[in-house]
C-alpha cells in the first residue's frame, strides 16, 4: 500500500499545484478591483507557496530515487544493518515530507479561502 501511495504522488502534486494556481487566480480576479494592494501580497504568497511546493516535489523525487537505489542494492545482496537503517530512515523522511506537503496544501487552501 505505501509504494502504491508513493507511486501516485506525482499526479497528486501536480493536481494540488494546479488547484493552488487556479484558486489564487480566481481569488485575485474577484478582488482585483476592490483591493489592488492586497493582490500583490496574495500574488507573492502564491508564488512563495509554488516555490515551496516545487522544492518539496524535488525532495520527494530525490527520496524516491534514493529508495529505489536502496531497493536495487537490497535485491543484489543481503542487507547490512546499516542499509536497513538507512532504508528505514529514508522511508520515515519520505513520510514526513509527504505529511508536510499535505499540510502546506491545506494551509494554502485555507489562506486562499480566507483572503
CSV table of N, CA and C in Angstrom, one decimal:
chain,number,residue,atom,x,y,z
A,1,UNK,N,0.8,-1.2,0.0
A,1,UNK,CA,0.0,0.0,0.0
A,1,UNK,C,0.8,1.3,0.0
A,2,UNK,N,1.9,1.3,0.8
A,2,UNK,CA,2.8,2.5,0.8
A,2,UNK,C,3.4,2.8,-0.5
A,3,UNK,N,3.9,1.8,-1.2
A,3,UNK,CA,4.5,2.0,-2.5
A,3,UNK,C,3.5,2.5,-3.5
A,4,UNK,N,2.3,1.9,-3.4
A,4,UNK,CA,1.2,2.4,-4.3
A,4,UNK,C,0.9,3.8,-4.1
A,5,UNK,N,0.8,4.2,-2.8
A,5,UNK,CA,0.6,5.7,-2.5
A,5,UNK,C,1.7,6.5,-3.0
A,6,UNK,N,2.9,6.1,-2.8
A,6,UNK,CA,4.0,6.9,-3.3
A,6,UNK,C,4.0,7.0,-4.8
A,7,UNK,N,3.6,6.0,-5.5
A,7,UNK,CA,3.6,6.0,-6.9
A,7,UNK,C,2.6,7.0,-7.5
A,8,UNK,N,1.6,7.4,-6.7
A,8,UNK,CA,0.5,8.3,-7.1
A,8,UNK,C,0.8,9.7,-6.7
A,9,UNK,N,1.9,10.0,-6.0
A,9,UNK,CA,2.2,11.3,-5.5
A,9,UNK,C,2.4,12.3,-6.6
A,10,UNK,N,3.1,11.9,-7.7
A,10,UNK,CA,3.4,12.8,-8.8
A,10,UNK,C,2.1,13.5,-9.3
A,11,UNK,N,1.1,12.7,-9.7
A,11,UNK,CA,-0.1,13.3,-10.2
A,11,UNK,C,-0.9,14.1,-9.1
A,12,UNK,N,-0.8,13.6,-7.9
A,12,UNK,CA,-1.5,14.4,-6.8
A,12,UNK,C,-0.8,15.7,-6.6
A,13,UNK,N,0.5,15.8,-6.7
A,13,UNK,CA,1.2,17.0,-6.5
A,13,UNK,C,0.9,18.0,-7.6
A,14,UNK,N,0.9,17.5,-8.9
A,14,UNK,CA,0.5,18.4,-10.0
A,14,UNK,C,-0.9,18.9,-9.8
A,15,UNK,N,-1.8,18.0,-9.4
A,15,UNK,CA,-3.2,18.4,-9.2
A,15,UNK,C,-3.3,19.5,-8.1
A,16,UNK,N,-2.5,19.3,-7.0
A,16,UNK,CA,-2.5,20.3,-5.9
A,16,UNK,C,-2.0,21.6,-6.4
A,17,UNK,N,-0.9,21.6,-7.2
A,17,UNK,CA,-0.3,22.8,-7.6
A,17,UNK,C,-1.3,23.5,-8.6
A,18,UNK,N,-2.0,22.8,-9.5
A,18,UNK,CA,-2.9,23.4,-10.4
A,18,UNK,C,-4.1,24.0,-9.5
A,19,UNK,N,-4.5,23.3,-8.5
A,19,UNK,CA,-5.6,23.8,-7.7
A,19,UNK,C,-5.2,25.1,-7.0
A,20,UNK,N,-3.9,25.2,-6.5
A,20,UNK,CA,-3.5,26.4,-5.8
A,20,UNK,C,-3.4,27.5,-6.8
A,21,UNK,N,-2.9,27.3,-8.0
A,21,UNK,CA,-2.7,28.3,-9.0
A,21,UNK,C,-4.1,28.8,-9.5
A,22,UNK,N,-5.0,27.9,-9.8
A,22,UNK,CA,-6.3,28.3,-10.2
A,22,UNK,C,-7.1,29.0,-9.1
A,23,UNK,N,-7.0,28.5,-7.9
A,23,UNK,CA,-7.7,29.2,-6.8
A,23,UNK,C,-7.2,30.6,-6.6
A,24,UNK,N,-5.9,30.7,-6.6
A,24,UNK,CA,-5.3,32.0,-6.5
A,24,UNK,C,-5.7,33.0,-7.6
A,25,UNK,N,-5.6,32.5,-8.8
A,25,UNK,CA,-6.0,33.3,-9.9
A,25,UNK,C,-7.5,33.8,-9.8
A,26,UNK,N,-8.3,32.8,-9.5
A,26,UNK,CA,-9.8,33.2,-9.3
A,26,UNK,C,-9.9,34.2,-8.2
A,27,UNK,N,-9.3,34.0,-7.1
A,27,UNK,CA,-9.4,34.9,-6.0
A,27,UNK,C,-8.9,36.3,-6.4
A,28,UNK,N,-7.7,36.3,-7.1
A,28,UNK,CA,-7.2,37.6,-7.5
A,28,UNK,C,-8.1,38.4,-8.4
A,29,UNK,N,-8.7,37.6,-9.4
A,29,UNK,CA,-9.6,38.2,-10.3
A,29,UNK,C,-10.8,38.9,-9.6
A,30,UNK,N,-11.4,38.1,-8.6
A,30,UNK,CA,-12.6,38.6,-8.0
A,30,UNK,C,-12.3,39.8,-7.1
A,31,UNK,N,-11.1,39.9,-6.6
A,31,UNK,CA,-10.8,41.0,-5.7
A,31,UNK,C,-9.9,42.1,-6.3
A,32,UNK,N,-9.6,42.0,-7.5
A,32,UNK,CA,-8.6,42.9,-8.2
A,32,UNK,C,-9.1,44.4,-8.1
A,33,UNK,N,-10.4,44.6,-8.3
A,33,UNK,CA,-10.8,46.0,-8.4
A,33,UNK,C,-11.0,46.6,-7.0
A,34,UNK,N,-11.3,45.7,-6.0
A,34,UNK,CA,-11.5,46.2,-4.6
A,34,UNK,C,-10.2,46.5,-3.8
A,35,UNK,N,-9.2,45.6,-4.0
A,35,UNK,CA,-8.1,45.7,-3.1
A,35,UNK,C,-6.8,45.5,-3.9
A,36,UNK,N,-6.3,46.5,-4.7
A,36,UNK,CA,-5.2,46.3,-5.5
A,36,UNK,C,-3.9,46.0,-4.7
A,37,UNK,N,-3.7,46.6,-3.5
A,37,UNK,CA,-2.5,46.4,-2.8
A,37,UNK,C,-2.5,45.0,-2.2
A,38,UNK,N,-3.6,44.5,-1.7
A,38,UNK,CA,-3.6,43.1,-1.2
A,38,UNK,C,-3.3,42.1,-2.3
A,39,UNK,N,-3.7,42.4,-3.5
A,39,UNK,CA,-3.5,41.5,-4.6
A,39,UNK,C,-2.0,41.2,-4.8
A,40,UNK,N,-1.1,42.1,-4.7
A,40,UNK,CA,0.3,41.9,-4.8
A,40,UNK,C,0.8,41.0,-3.7
A,41,UNK,N,0.3,41.2,-2.5
A,41,UNK,CA,0.7,40.3,-1.4
A,41,UNK,C,0.2,38.9,-1.6
A,42,UNK,N,-1.0,38.7,-2.1
A,42,UNK,CA,-1.5,37.4,-2.4
A,42,UNK,C,-0.7,36.7,-3.5
A,43,UNK,N,-0.4,37.5,-4.5
A,43,UNK,CA,0.5,37.0,-5.6
A,43,UNK,C,1.8,36.5,-5.0
A,44,UNK,N,2.4,37.3,-4.2
A,44,UNK,CA,3.7,37.0,-3.6
A,44,UNK,C,3.5,35.7,-2.7
A,45,UNK,N,2.5,35.6,-2.0
A,45,UNK,CA,2.2,34.4,-1.2
A,45,UNK,C,2.0,33.2,-2.1
A,46,UNK,N,1.3,33.3,-3.2
A,46,UNK,CA,1.1,32.2,-4.1
A,46,UNK,C,2.4,31.8,-4.7
A,47,UNK,N,3.2,32.8,-5.1
A,47,UNK,CA,4.5,32.5,-5.7
A,47,UNK,C,5.4,31.7,-4.7
A,48,UNK,N,5.4,32.2,-3.4
A,48,UNK,CA,6.2,31.5,-2.4
A,48,UNK,C,5.7,30.1,-2.2
A,49,UNK,N,4.4,29.9,-2.1
A,49,UNK,CA,3.9,28.6,-2.0
A,49,UNK,C,4.2,27.7,-3.2
A,50,UNK,N,4.1,28.2,-4.4
A,50,UNK,CA,4.5,27.5,-5.5
A,50,UNK,C,6.0,27.0,-5.5
A,51,UNK,N,6.8,28.0,-5.0
A,51,UNK,CA,8.3,27.6,-4.9
A,51,UNK,C,8.4,26.5,-3.8
A,52,UNK,N,7.7,26.7,-2.7
A,52,UNK,CA,7.8,25.6,-1.7
A,52,UNK,C,7.3,24.3,-2.2
A,53,UNK,N,6.2,24.3,-2.9
A,53,UNK,CA,5.7,23.0,-3.5
A,53,UNK,C,6.7,22.4,-4.4
A,54,UNK,N,7.4,23.3,-5.2
A,54,UNK,CA,8.4,22.8,-6.2
A,54,UNK,C,9.6,22.2,-5.4
A,55,UNK,N,10.0,22.8,-4.4
A,55,UNK,CA,11.1,22.3,-3.5
A,55,UNK,C,10.7,21.0,-2.9
A,56,UNK,N,9.5,20.9,-2.4
A,56,UNK,CA,9.1,19.6,-1.8
A,56,UNK,C,9.0,18.5,-2.8
A,57,UNK,N,8.5,18.9,-4.0
A,57,UNK,CA,8.4,17.9,-5.1
A,57,UNK,C,9.8,17.4,-5.5
A,58,UNK,N,10.8,18.3,-5.5
A,58,UNK,CA,12.1,17.9,-5.8
A,58,UNK,C,12.7,16.9,-4.7
A,59,UNK,N,12.4,17.3,-3.4
A,59,UNK,CA,12.8,16.4,-2.3
A,59,UNK,C,12.2,15.1,-2.4
A,60,UNK,N,10.9,15.1,-2.8
A,60,UNK,CA,10.2,13.8,-2.9
A,60,UNK,C,10.8,13.0,-4.0
A,61,UNK,N,11.1,13.6,-5.1
A,61,UNK,CA,11.7,12.9,-6.3
A,61,UNK,C,13.1,12.3,-5.9
A,62,UNK,N,13.9,13.1,-5.1
A,62,UNK,CA,15.2,12.6,-4.7
A,62,UNK,C,15.0,11.4,-3.7
A,63,UNK,N,14.0,11.5,-2.8
A,63,UNK,CA,13.7,10.4,-1.9
A,63,UNK,C,13.3,9.2,-2.6
A,64,UNK,N,12.5,9.3,-3.7
A,64,UNK,CA,12.2,8.1,-4.5
A,64,UNK,C,13.4,7.5,-5.1
A,65,UNK,N,14.3,8.3,-5.6
A,65,UNK,CA,15.5,7.8,-6.3
A,65,UNK,C,16.3,7.1,-5.2
A,66,UNK,N,16.5,7.7,-4.1
A,66,UNK,CA,17.3,7.1,-3.0
A,66,UNK,C,16.7,5.7,-2.6
A,67,UNK,N,15.3,5.7,-2.4
A,67,UNK,CA,14.7,4.5,-2.0
A,67,UNK,C,14.8,3.4,-3.1
A,68,UNK,N,14.7,3.8,-4.4
A,68,UNK,CA,14.9,2.9,-5.5
A,68,UNK,C,16.3,2.3,-5.5
A,69,UNK,N,17.3,3.1,-5.3
A,69,UNK,CA,18.7,2.6,-5.3
A,69,UNK,C,18.8,1.7,-4.1
A,70,UNK,N,18.2,2.0,-3.0
A,70,UNK,CA,18.3,1.2,-1.8
A,70,UNK,C,17.7,-0.2,-2.1
A,71,UNK,N,16.6,-0.2,-2.8
A,71,UNK,CA,15.9,-1.4,-3.1
A,71,UNK,C,16.7,-2.3,-4.1
A,72,UNK,N,17.3,-1.6,-5.1
A,72,UNK,CA,18.1,-2.4,-6.0
A,72,UNK,C,19.3,-3.0,-5.3
A,73,UNK,N,20.0,-2.2,-4.4
A,73,UNK,CA,21.1,-2.8,-3.7
A,73,UNK,C,20.7,-4.0,-2.8
A,74,UNK,N,19.5,-3.8,-2.3
A,74,UNK,CA,19.0,-4.9,-1.4
A,74,UNK,C,18.7,-6.2,-2.2
A,75,UNK,N,18.2,-6.0,-3.4
A,75,UNK,CA,18.0,-7.2,-4.2
A,75,UNK,C,19.3,-7.9,-4.6
A,76,UNK,N,20.3,-7.1,-4.8
A,76,UNK,CA,21.6,-7.7,-5.3
A,76,UNK,C,22.4,-8.4,-4.2
A,77,UNK,N,22.2,-8.0,-3.0
A,77,UNK,CA,22.9,-8.6,-1.9
A,77,UNK,C,22.1,-8.5,-0.6
A,78,UNK,N,22.6,-9.3,0.4
A,78,UNK,CA,21.9,-9.3,1.7
A,78,UNK,C,22.0,-7.9,2.3
A,79,UNK,N,21.0,-7.4,3.0
A,79,UNK,CA,21.0,-6.1,3.6
A,79,UNK,C,21.9,-6.1,4.9
A,80,UNK,N,22.8,-5.2,4.9
A,80,UNK,CA,23.5,-5.0,6.2
A,80,UNK,C,22.6,-4.2,7.1
A,81,UNK,N,23.0,-4.2,8.4
A,81,UNK,CA,22.2,-3.4,9.4
A,81,UNK,C,22.2,-1.9,9.0
A,82,UNK,N,23.3,-1.4,8.5
A,82,UNK,CA,23.4,0.0,8.1
A,82,UNK,C,22.4,0.3,6.9
A,83,UNK,N,22.4,-0.6,5.9
A,83,UNK,CA,21.5,-0.5,4.8
A,83,UNK,C,20.0,-0.5,5.3
A,84,UNK,N,19.7,-1.4,6.2
A,84,UNK,CA,18.4,-1.5,6.7
A,84,UNK,C,18.0,-0.2,7.5
A,85,UNK,N,18.9,0.3,8.3
A,85,UNK,CA,18.6,1.6,9.0
A,85,UNK,C,18.5,2.8,8.0
A,86,UNK,N,19.3,2.8,7.0
A,86,UNK,CA,19.2,3.9,6.0
A,86,UNK,C,17.9,3.8,5.3
A,87,UNK,N,17.5,2.6,4.9
A,87,UNK,CA,16.2,2.4,4.2
A,87,UNK,C,15.1,2.9,5.1
A,88,UNK,N,15.1,2.5,6.3
A,88,UNK,CA,14.1,2.9,7.3
A,88,UNK,C,14.1,4.4,7.5
A,89,UNK,N,15.3,5.0,7.6
A,89,UNK,CA,15.4,6.5,7.7
A,89,UNK,C,14.8,7.2,6.5
A,90,UNK,N,15.1,6.7,5.3
A,90,UNK,CA,14.6,7.3,4.1
A,90,UNK,C,13.1,7.2,4.0
A,91,UNK,N,12.5,6.0,4.4
A,91,UNK,CA,11.1,5.9,4.4
A,91,UNK,C,10.4,6.8,5.4
A,92,UNK,N,11.0,7.0,6.5
A,92,UNK,CA,10.5,7.9,7.5
A,92,UNK,C,10.5,9.4,7.0
A,93,UNK,N,11.7,9.7,6.4
A,93,UNK,CA,11.8,11.0,5.8
A,93,UNK,C,10.8,11.3,4.7
A,94,UNK,N,10.6,10.3,3.9
A,94,UNK,CA,9.6,10.4,2.8
A,94,UNK,C,8.2,10.6,3.4
A,95,UNK,N,7.9,9.9,4.4
A,95,UNK,CA,6.6,10.0,5.1
A,95,UNK,C,6.4,11.4,5.7
A,96,UNK,N,7.5,11.9,6.3
A,96,UNK,CA,7.5,13.3,6.9
A,96,UNK,C,7.3,14.3,5.8
A,97,UNK,N,8.0,14.2,4.6
A,97,UNK,CA,7.8,15.1,3.5
A,97,UNK,C,6.4,15.1,2.9
A,98,UNK,N,5.9,13.9,2.8
A,98,UNK,CA,4.5,13.8,2.3
A,98,UNK,C,3.5,14.5,3.2
A,99,UNK,N,3.7,14.3,4.5
A,99,UNK,CA,2.8,14.9,5.5
A,99,UNK,C,3.0,16.4,5.5
A,100,UNK,N,4.2,16.9,5.4
A,100,UNK,CA,4.5,18.3,5.3
A,100,UNK,C,3.8,18.9,4.0
A,101,UNK,N,3.9,18.2,2.9
A,101,UNK,CA,3.3,18.7,1.7
A,101,UNK,C,1.8,18.8,1.8
A,102,UNK,N,1.2,17.8,2.4
A,102,UNK,CA,-0.2,17.8,2.6
A,102,UNK,C,-0.6,19.0,3.5
A,103,UNK,N,0.2,19.2,4.6
A,103,UNK,CA,-0.1,20.3,5.4
A,103,UNK,C,0.0,21.7,4.7
A,104,UNK,N,1.0,21.8,3.9
A,104,UNK,CA,1.2,23.0,3.1
A,104,UNK,C,0.1,23.3,2.2
A,105,UNK,N,-0.4,22.2,1.5
A,105,UNK,CA,-1.5,22.3,0.6
A,105,UNK,C,-2.8,22.8,1.3
A,106,UNK,N,-3.0,22.2,2.5
A,106,UNK,CA,-4.2,22.6,3.3
A,106,UNK,C,-4.1,24.0,3.8
A,107,UNK,N,-2.9,24.4,4.2
A,107,UNK,CA,-2.6,25.7,4.7
A,107,UNK,C,-2.9,26.7,3.5
A,108,UNK,N,-2.4,26.4,2.3
A,108,UNK,CA,-2.5,27.2,1.2
A,108,UNK,C,-4.0,27.4,0.9
A,109,UNK,N,-4.8,26.3,0.9
A,109,UNK,CA,-6.2,26.4,0.6
A,109,UNK,C,-6.9,27.3,1.7
A,110,UNK,N,-6.5,27.1,3.0
A,110,UNK,CA,-7.1,28.0,4.0
A,110,UNK,C,-6.8,29.4,3.8
A,111,UNK,N,-5.6,29.7,3.4
A,111,UNK,CA,-5.2,31.1,3.2
A,111,UNK,C,-5.9,31.7,2.0
A,112,UNK,N,-6.0,30.9,1.0
A,112,UNK,CA,-6.7,31.4,-0.2
A,112,UNK,C,-8.2,31.7,0.1
A,113,UNK,N,-8.8,30.7,0.8
A,113,UNK,CA,-10.2,30.9,1.2
A,113,UNK,C,-10.4,32.1,2.1
A,114,UNK,N,-9.4,32.4,3.0
A,114,UNK,CA,-9.6,33.5,3.9
A,114,UNK,C,-9.3,34.8,3.3
A,115,UNK,N,-8.5,34.8,2.2
A,115,UNK,CA,-8.1,36.1,1.6
A,115,UNK,C,-9.3,36.7,0.8
